Amino acid sequence: MINFHLVDLMHALWMLDFYEKGSVTHAELPPLPPGRQTGLLDLATLGGGKSHYLSQINIDNGKEIIAAVAKIAKQFDLETTKHRLDHFEMALRFPITETDYKNEIKVLRDALKHDLARSHFYHYPQSKLEVLMKFYKQWNPIGKAFPAAQSEALVATDCYALGHNTACIFHIMRAAEHGLRALARERQIKLPKNKPIEWGMWQEIIGELNKEATKIGLKAAAGAAKDNALSFYSGALSDLNAFKDEYRNQVMHARKDYDEHQALRALVKVHAFMERLAEKITDKSHKIRWGLKFKSS
């Protein structure tokens, strides 16, 4: 799953480089009050013979650096970088010279590079990244009706982008199963021995749904309502039977592995299937009011 954008790291490294090499402005500390003893902070002026410390604008720049680098350090748990951030933050609480300021930046940059050199990242191939980046636009309308199915579809799409094609099939079949169950609840089908829909086998549920479609075909009065209902159920059942034989049974019983073309095709097919369902039902399924009229026996 995408959890990192290179632009954040590039910005942080740019800030470290820019502020280490850039010029600074100084602000003199006010003179010591009469009778005050020289403290540890005052000893900092002895090395260079200057009493100039950084102005507030440079202190603020330092805080911006800390915020930018801290975001990355937290996200990737960069321990050395976190330690240097704490040190830099503490240093900025007191008057600081240009030399110490730039040294803090340099050491922080070195710590960040050290930690990143030990980290590992995955680069999505561009063609697969495009599929992943389109996910929410394509699935959000479906997700309103089937949020759990959308979550599975997201994992499936990410698996495809990562090159885990068989895992992609596994998760996209879980997405399709949410649609299967919703159809079963909409038709109010009953499984043998009062078995809950969630425990029903695909073939069991599809068999009961076929009976419902056959009932409509044989007993419903001819007309637009019958045509619309049969188109909806027959299309859905055709998809489900294809999913069961081509993907679901194979992947659940470790009978077959899939390549990227098969995985992408499954993503497209299940999206079309769930899009069709989302136009009529949700995972809270209510019975569709087709306006069917059944012939008297």
mmCIF file of C-alpha atoms in Angstrom:
data_model
loop_
_atom_site.group_PDB
_atom_site.id
_atom_site.type_symbol
_atom_site.label_atom_id
_atom_site.label_comp_id
_atom_site.label_asym_id
_atom_site.label_seq_id
_atom_site.Cartn_x
_atom_site.Cartn_y
_atom_site.Cartn_z
ATOM 1 C CA MET A 1 0.000 0.000 0.000
ATOM 2 C CA ILE A 2 1.294 3.482 -0.800
ATOM 3 C CA ASN A 3 2.393 5.090 2.479
ATOM 4 C CA PHE A 4 5.272 7.287 1.374
ATOM 5 C CA HIS A 5 5.832 9.974 -1.227
ATOM 6 C CA LEU A 6 9.389 10.766 -2.260
ATOM 7 C CA VAL A 7 8.582 14.483 -2.362
ATOM 8 C CA ASP A 8 8.529 14.644 1.467
ATOM 9 C CA LEU A 9 12.040 13.220 1.695
ATOM 10 C CA MET A 10 13.336 15.433 -1.118
ATOM 11 C CA HIS A 11 11.921 18.497 0.617
ATOM 12 C CA ALA A 12 13.521 17.575 3.944
ATOM 13 C CA LEU A 13 16.935 16.955 2.343
ATOM 14 C CA TRP A 14 16.662 20.215 0.411
ATOM 15 C CA MET A 15 15.948 22.127 3.623
ATOM 16 C CA LEU A 16 18.921 20.549 5.390
ATOM 17 C CA ASP A 17 21.249 21.403 2.519
ATOM 18 C CA PHE A 18 19.878 24.909 1.978
ATOM 19 C CA TYR A 19 20.004 26.035 5.596
ATOM 20 C CA GLU A 20 23.404 24.501 6.260
ATOM 21 C CA LYS A 21 24.950 26.409 3.337
ATOM 22 C CA GLY A 22 22.825 29.529 3.546
ATOM 23 C CA SER A 23 23.606 32.753 5.330
ATOM 24 C CA VAL A 24 22.181 33.550 8.747
ATOM 25 C CA THR A 25 21.297 36.670 10.674
ATOM 26 C CA HIS A 26 22.447 37.376 14.179
ATOM 27 C CA ALA A 27 20.973 38.995 17.231
ATOM 28 C CA GLU A 28 23.091 40.161 20.141
ATOM 29 C CA LEU A 29 22.079 39.073 23.566
ATOM 30 C CA PRO A 30 21.276 41.921 25.919
ATOM 31 C CA PRO A 31 24.112 42.806 28.279
ATOM 32 C CA LEU A 32 24.316 40.874 31.533
ATOM 33 C CA PRO A 33 22.476 42.464 34.433
ATOM 34 C CA PRO A 34 24.769 44.106 36.998
ATOM 35 C CA GLY A 35 26.160 41.581 39.443
ATOM 36 C CA ARG A 36 25.134 38.474 37.390
ATOM 37 C CA GLN A 37 27.691 35.669 37.412
ATOM 38 C CA THR A 38 28.876 34.298 34.073
ATOM 39 C CA GLY A 39 26.988 31.062 33.358
ATOM 40 C CA LEU A 40 27.512 28.086 31.098
ATOM 41 C CA LEU A 41 25.656 29.698 28.201
ATOM 42 C CA ASP A 42 27.957 32.695 28.321
ATOM 43 C CA LEU A 43 30.974 30.418 27.825
ATOM 44 C CA ALA A 44 29.843 29.832 24.233
ATOM 45 C CA THR A 45 31.108 33.300 23.356
ATOM 46 C CA LEU A 46 34.670 32.488 24.391
ATOM 47 C CA GLY A 47 35.540 30.217 21.457
ATOM 48 C CA GLY A 48 35.074 32.713 18.628
ATOM 49 C CA GLY A 49 35.397 35.868 20.582
ATOM 50 C CA LYS A 50 31.906 36.896 19.467
ATOM 51 C CA SER A 51 28.745 37.460 21.406
ATOM 52 C CA HIS A 52 26.410 37.088 18.394
ATOM 53 C CA TYR A 53 23.718 34.426 18.390
ATOM 54 C CA LEU A 54 21.186 33.486 15.740
ATOM 55 C CA SER A 55 18.118 35.638 15.257
ATOM 56 C CA GLN A 56 14.602 34.380 15.782
ATOM 57 C CA ILE A 57 14.058 33.894 12.039
ATOM 58 C CA ASN A 58 16.857 31.317 11.950
ATOM 59 C CA ILE A 59 15.499 29.617 15.028
ATOM 60 C CA ASP A 60 12.134 29.345 13.240
ATOM 61 C CA ASN A 61 13.872 27.898 10.178
ATOM 62 C CA GLY A 62 15.451 25.297 12.434
ATOM 63 C CA LYS A 63 12.039 24.369 13.811
ATOM 64 C CA GLU A 64 10.748 23.929 10.248
ATOM 65 C CA ILE A 65 13.646 21.564 9.541
ATOM 66 C CA ILE A 66 12.820 19.576 12.664
ATOM 67 C CA ALA A 67 9.143 19.306 11.680
ATOM 68 C CA ALA A 68 9.946 18.132 8.140
ATOM 69 C CA VAL A 69 12.506 15.536 9.221
ATOM 70 C CA ALA A 70 10.420 14.383 12.210
ATOM 71 C CA LYS A 71 7.566 13.449 9.852
ATOM 72 C CA ILE A 72 9.867 11.050 7.995
ATOM 73 C CA ALA A 73 11.600 9.765 11.134
ATOM 74 C CA LYS A 74 8.269 8.920 12.759
ATOM 75 C CA GLN A 75 6.858 7.269 9.656
ATOM 76 C CA PHE A 76 9.860 4.969 9.199
ATOM 77 C CA ASP A 77 10.975 4.700 12.819
ATOM 78 C CA LEU A 78 14.452 6.137 12.165
ATOM 79 C CA GLU A 79 16.047 5.835 15.591
ATOM 80 C CA THR A 80 19.324 7.694 14.990
ATOM 81 C CA THR A 81 17.454 10.526 13.311
ATOM 82 C CA LYS A 82 14.982 10.743 16.191
ATOM 83 C CA HIS A 83 17.884 11.051 18.638
ATOM 84 C CA ARG A 84 19.451 13.894 16.649
ATOM 85 C CA LEU A 85 16.091 15.646 16.348
ATOM 86 C CA ASP A 86 15.758 15.660 20.136
ATOM 87 C CA HIS A 87 19.275 17.073 20.437
ATOM 88 C CA PHE A 88 18.611 19.784 17.823
ATOM 89 C CA GLU A 89 15.294 20.732 19.408
ATOM 90 C CA MET A 90 16.940 21.095 22.801
ATOM 91 C CA ALA A 91 19.743 23.216 21.328
ATOM 92 C CA LEU A 92 17.232 25.657 19.832
ATOM 93 C CA ARG A 93 15.728 26.333 23.264
ATOM 94 C CA PHE A 94 18.824 28.338 24.175
ATOM 95 C CA PRO A 95 20.892 30.967 22.381
ATOM 96 C CA ILE A 96 22.920 29.211 19.680
ATOM 97 C CA THR A 97 25.836 30.316 17.511
ATOM 98 C CA GLU A 98 25.995 29.966 13.738
ATOM 99 C CA THR A 99 28.692 27.298 14.015
ATOM 100 C CA ASP A 100 26.668 25.160 16.424
ATOM 101 C CA TYR A 101 23.485 25.680 14.424
ATOM 102 C CA LYS A 102 24.999 24.517 11.158
ATOM 103 C CA ASN A 103 26.744 21.642 12.883
ATOM 104 C CA GLU A 104 23.382 20.464 14.246
ATOM 105 C CA ILE A 105 21.969 20.530 10.698
ATOM 106 C CA LYS A 106 24.934 18.620 9.288
ATOM 107 C CA VAL A 107 24.818 15.909 11.938
ATOM 108 C CA LEU A 108 21.030 15.597 11.503
ATOM 109 C CA ARG A 109 21.427 15.173 7.749
ATOM 110 C CA ASP A 110 24.118 12.525 8.259
ATOM 111 C CA ALA A 111 21.865 10.669 10.717
ATOM 112 C CA LEU A 112 18.967 10.745 8.265
ATOM 113 C CA LYS A 113 21.120 9.390 5.432
ATOM 114 C CA HIS A 114 22.496 6.701 7.725
ATOM 115 C CA ASP A 115 19.012 5.525 8.687
ATOM 116 C CA LEU A 116 17.672 5.686 5.132
ATOM 117 C CA ALA A 117 20.589 3.611 3.853
ATOM 118 C CA ARG A 118 19.327 0.783 6.061
ATOM 119 C CA SER A 119 15.687 1.158 4.963
ATOM 120 C CA HIS A 120 13.997 -0.613 2.065
ATOM 121 C CA PHE A 121 11.279 0.669 -0.258
ATOM 122 C CA TYR A 122 9.216 -0.739 -3.109
ATOM 123 C CA HIS A 123 8.874 1.104 -6.408
ATOM 124 C CA TYR A 124 5.570 0.501 -8.201
ATOM 125 C CA PRO A 125 5.930 -0.005 -11.971
ATOM 126 C CA GLN A 126 4.337 3.012 -13.653
ATOM 127 C CA SER A 127 1.650 1.057 -15.523
ATOM 128 C CA LYS A 128 0.530 -0.683 -12.318
ATOM 129 C CA LEU A 129 0.750 2.506 -10.278
ATOM 130 C CA GLU A 130 -1.748 4.075 -12.668
ATOM 131 C CA VAL A 131 -4.221 1.266 -11.919
ATOM 132 C CA LEU A 132 -3.718 1.736 -8.179
ATOM 133 C CA MET A 133 -4.072 5.528 -8.310
ATOM 134 C CA LYS A 134 -7.431 5.241 -10.112
ATOM 135 C CA PHE A 135 -8.823 2.920 -7.454
ATOM 136 C CA TYR A 136 -10.799 5.356 -5.306
ATOM 137 C CA LYS A 137 -12.357 7.155 -8.245
ATOM 138 C CA GLN A 138 -13.582 3.839 -9.624
ATOM 139 C CA TRP A 139 -14.578 2.154 -6.368
ATOM 140 C CA ASN A 140 -15.910 4.960 -4.160
ATOM 141 C CA PRO A 141 -19.447 4.777 -5.617
ATOM 142 C CA ILE A 142 -19.418 1.016 -4.970
ATOM 143 C CA GLY A 143 -17.907 1.529 -1.519
ATOM 144 C CA LYS A 144 -20.930 3.509 -0.410
ATOM 145 C CA ALA A 145 -23.033 0.395 -0.868
ATOM 146 C CA PHE A 146 -20.369 -2.208 -0.053
ATOM 147 C CA PRO A 147 -17.605 -0.750 2.166
ATOM 148 C CA ALA A 148 -16.189 -4.158 3.101
ATOM 149 C CA ALA A 149 -16.001 -5.169 -0.554
ATOM 150 C CA GLN A 150 -14.172 -1.948 -1.365
ATOM 151 C CA SER A 151 -11.599 -2.690 1.346
ATOM 152 C CA GLU A 152 -10.941 -6.129 -0.133
ATOM 153 C CA ALA A 153 -10.735 -4.675 -3.624
ATOM 154 C CA LEU A 154 -8.140 -2.150 -2.456
ATOM 155 C CA VAL A 155 -5.952 -4.925 -1.054
ATOM 156 C CA ALA A 156 -6.438 -6.889 -4.279
ATOM 157 C CA THR A 157 -5.420 -3.917 -6.409
ATOM 158 C CA ASP A 158 -2.368 -3.285 -4.268
ATOM 159 C CA CYS A 159 -1.375 -6.959 -4.552
ATOM 160 C CA TYR A 160 -1.643 -6.629 -8.331
ATOM 161 C CA ALA A 161 0.555 -3.521 -8.288
ATOM 162 C CA LEU A 162 3.089 -5.341 -6.100
ATOM 163 C CA GLY A 163 3.189 -8.305 -8.468
ATOM 164 C CA HIS A 164 1.398 -10.714 -6.104
ATOM 165 C CA ASN A 165 -1.073 -11.871 -8.722
ATOM 166 C CA THR A 166 -2.501 -14.955 -7.015
ATOM 167 C CA ALA A 167 -3.003 -12.948 -3.814
ATOM 168 C CA CYS A 168 -4.816 -10.376 -5.949
ATOM 169 C CA ILE A 169 -7.238 -13.084 -7.133
ATOM 170 C CA PHE A 170 -7.790 -14.267 -3.563
ATOM 171 C CA HIS A 171 -8.768 -10.822 -2.277
ATOM 172 C CA ILE A 172 -10.875 -9.806 -5.259
ATOM 173 C CA MET A 173 -12.881 -13.017 -4.828
ATOM 174 C CA ARG A 174 -13.510 -11.991 -1.226
ATOM 175 C CA ALA A 175 -14.847 -8.701 -2.603
ATOM 176 C CA ALA A 176 -17.128 -10.596 -5.004
ATOM 177 C CA GLU A 177 -18.358 -12.785 -2.141
ATOM 178 C CA HIS A 178 -19.799 -9.711 -0.431
ATOM 179 C CA GLY A 179 -21.893 -9.232 -3.550
ATOM 180 C CA LEU A 180 -22.936 -12.888 -3.576
ATOM 181 C CA ARG A 181 -24.128 -12.694 0.025
ATOM 182 C CA ALA A 182 -25.971 -9.431 -0.598
ATOM 183 C CA LEU A 183 -27.865 -11.031 -3.484
ATOM 184 C CA ALA A 184 -28.772 -13.978 -1.265
ATOM 185 C CA ARG A 185 -30.101 -11.672 1.454
ATOM 186 C CA GLU A 186 -32.008 -9.574 -1.080
ATOM 187 C CA ARG A 187 -33.737 -12.699 -2.406
ATOM 188 C CA GLN A 188 -34.192 -13.930 1.186
ATOM 189 C CA ILE A 189 -32.975 -17.391 0.296
ATOM 190 C CA LYS A 190 -32.813 -20.130 2.895
ATOM 191 C CA LEU A 191 -29.969 -22.635 3.049
ATOM 192 C CA PRO A 192 -30.406 -26.248 4.289
ATOM 193 C CA LYS A 193 -30.526 -26.729 8.057
ATOM 194 C CA ASN A 194 -30.909 -22.949 8.498
ATOM 195 C CA LYS A 195 -27.222 -22.466 7.712
ATOM 196 C CA PRO A 196 -26.287 -18.751 7.842
ATOM 197 C CA ILE A 197 -25.511 -17.172 4.480
ATOM 198 C CA GLU A 198 -21.990 -16.361 5.701
ATOM 199 C CA TRP A 199 -21.308 -20.101 6.139
ATOM 200 C CA GLY A 200 -22.823 -21.141 2.827
ATOM 201 C CA MET A 201 -20.700 -22.501 -0.010
ATOM 202 C CA TRP A 202 -20.711 -20.574 -3.267
ATOM 203 C CA GLN A 203 -22.369 -23.428 -5.125
ATOM 204 C CA GLU A 204 -25.104 -23.700 -2.495
ATOM 205 C CA ILE A 205 -25.932 -20.015 -2.649
ATOM 206 C CA ILE A 206 -25.717 -19.821 -6.439
ATOM 207 C CA GLY A 207 -28.017 -22.840 -6.684
ATOM 208 C CA GLU A 208 -30.668 -21.130 -4.544
ATOM 209 C CA LEU A 209 -30.311 -17.913 -6.523
ATOM 210 C CA ASN A 210 -30.798 -19.854 -9.743
ATOM 211 C CA LYS A 211 -34.087 -21.192 -8.359
ATOM 212 C CA GLU A 212 -35.206 -17.608 -7.693
ATOM 213 C CA ALA A 213 -34.303 -16.525 -11.217
ATOM 214 C CA THR A 214 -36.086 -19.555 -12.679
ATOM 215 C CA LYS A 215 -39.172 -18.763 -10.616
ATOM 216 C CA ILE A 216 -39.248 -15.250 -12.052
ATOM 217 C CA GLY A 217 -38.733 -16.579 -15.565
ATOM 218 C CA LEU A 218 -41.530 -19.152 -15.318
ATOM 219 C CA LYS A 219 -44.117 -17.484 -13.121
ATOM 220 C CA ALA A 220 -43.772 -13.716 -13.456
ATOM 221 C CA ALA A 221 -46.097 -11.980 -15.858
ATOM 222 C CA ALA A 222 -44.450 -10.719 -19.034
ATOM 223 C CA GLY A 223 -43.484 -7.087 -19.099
ATOM 224 C CA ALA A 224 -40.729 -4.579 -18.414
ATOM 225 C CA ALA A 225 -40.504 -5.514 -14.710
ATOM 226 C CA LYS A 226 -39.843 -9.164 -15.559
ATOM 227 C CA ASP A 227 -37.304 -8.229 -18.235
ATOM 228 C CA ASN A 228 -35.445 -5.913 -15.861
ATOM 229 C CA ALA A 229 -35.370 -8.446 -13.028
ATOM 230 C CA LEU A 230 -34.177 -11.289 -15.247
ATOM 231 C CA SER A 231 -31.514 -9.103 -16.809
ATOM 232 C CA PHE A 232 -30.212 -8.182 -13.364
ATOM 233 C CA TYR A 233 -30.249 -11.646 -11.784
ATOM 234 C CA SER A 234 -29.172 -13.575 -14.875
ATOM 235 C CA GLY A 235 -26.274 -11.211 -15.463
ATOM 236 C CA ALA A 236 -25.172 -11.427 -11.835
ATOM 237 C CA LEU A 237 -25.460 -15.231 -11.788
ATOM 238 C CA SER A 238 -23.495 -15.513 -15.017
ATOM 239 C CA ASP A 239 -20.688 -13.479 -13.445
ATOM 240 C CA LEU A 240 -20.763 -15.483 -10.210
ATOM 241 C CA ASN A 241 -20.620 -18.828 -11.995
ATOM 242 C CA ALA A 242 -17.654 -17.597 -14.029
ATOM 243 C CA PHE A 243 -15.879 -16.287 -10.920
ATOM 244 C CA LYS A 244 -16.470 -19.592 -9.120
ATOM 245 C CA ASP A 245 -15.041 -21.769 -11.887
ATOM 246 C CA GLU A 246 -12.281 -19.518 -13.215
ATOM 247 C CA TYR A 247 -10.973 -18.032 -9.970
ATOM 248 C CA ARG A 248 -12.583 -18.854 -6.651
ATOM 249 C CA ASN A 249 -12.375 -22.648 -6.623
ATOM 250 C CA GLN A 250 -8.892 -22.626 -8.104
ATOM 251 C CA VAL A 251 -7.352 -20.131 -5.701
ATOM 252 C CA MET A 252 -9.070 -21.412 -2.548
ATOM 253 C CA HIS A 253 -7.756 -24.937 -3.115
ATOM 254 C CA ALA A 254 -4.265 -23.956 -4.333
ATOM 255 C CA ARG A 255 -4.842 -25.519 -7.731
ATOM 256 C CA LYS A 256 -3.517 -22.690 -9.859
ATOM 257 C CA ASP A 257 -1.310 -19.608 -9.924
ATOM 258 C CA TYR A 258 -2.202 -16.504 -11.916
ATOM 259 C CA ASP A 259 -0.216 -14.016 -13.977
ATOM 260 C CA GLU A 260 -0.597 -10.250 -14.064
ATOM 261 C CA HIS A 261 -2.916 -10.280 -17.091
ATOM 262 C CA GLN A 262 -5.307 -12.710 -15.400
ATOM 263 C CA ALA A 263 -5.172 -10.684 -12.191
ATOM 264 C CA LEU A 264 -5.983 -7.436 -13.973
ATOM 265 C CA ARG A 265 -8.826 -9.107 -15.858
ATOM 266 C CA ALA A 266 -10.292 -10.352 -12.574
ATOM 267 C CA LEU A 267 -10.109 -6.850 -11.090
ATOM 268 C CA VAL A 268 -11.991 -5.423 -14.062
ATOM 269 C CA LYS A 269 -14.644 -8.158 -14.046
ATOM 270 C CA VAL A 270 -15.368 -7.944 -10.325
ATOM 271 C CA HIS A 271 -15.531 -4.159 -10.486
ATOM 272 C CA ALA A 272 -18.178 -4.386 -13.232
ATOM 273 C CA PHE A 273 -20.089 -7.015 -11.206
ATOM 274 C CA MET A 274 -20.085 -4.976 -8.005
ATOM 275 C CA GLU A 275 -20.931 -1.794 -9.897
ATOM 276 C CA ARG A 276 -24.020 -3.517 -11.277
ATOM 277 C CA LEU A 277 -25.089 -4.644 -7.803
ATOM 278 C CA ALA A 278 -24.423 -1.263 -6.180
ATOM 279 C CA GLU A 279 -26.985 0.317 -8.493
ATOM 280 C CA LYS A 280 -29.732 -1.792 -6.886
ATOM 281 C CA ILE A 281 -28.678 -3.146 -3.481
ATOM 282 C CA THR A 282 -26.293 -2.633 -0.572
ATOM 283 C CA ASP A 283 -24.722 -4.908 2.011
ATOM 284 C CA LYS A 284 -27.773 -4.059 4.180
ATOM 285 C CA SER A 285 -29.894 -5.582 1.426
ATOM 286 C CA HIS A 286 -33.542 -4.744 1.185
ATOM 287 C CA LYS A 287 -35.765 -6.506 -1.318
ATOM 288 C CA ILE A 288 -35.793 -4.802 -4.711
ATOM 289 C CA ARG A 289 -39.218 -3.611 -5.725
ATOM 290 C CA TRP A 290 -39.349 -4.788 -9.313
ATOM 291 C CA GLY A 291 -43.111 -4.541 -9.548
ATOM 292 C CA LEU A 292 -43.358 -8.197 -10.561
ATOM 293 C CA LYS A 293 -46.743 -9.800 -10.892
ATOM 294 C CA PHE A 294 -46.869 -13.568 -10.633
ATOM 295 C CA LYS A 295 -49.324 -15.733 -12.508
ATOM 296 C CA SER A 296 -51.853 -17.559 -10.414
ATOM 297 C CA SER A 297 -51.276 -21.325 -10.280
#
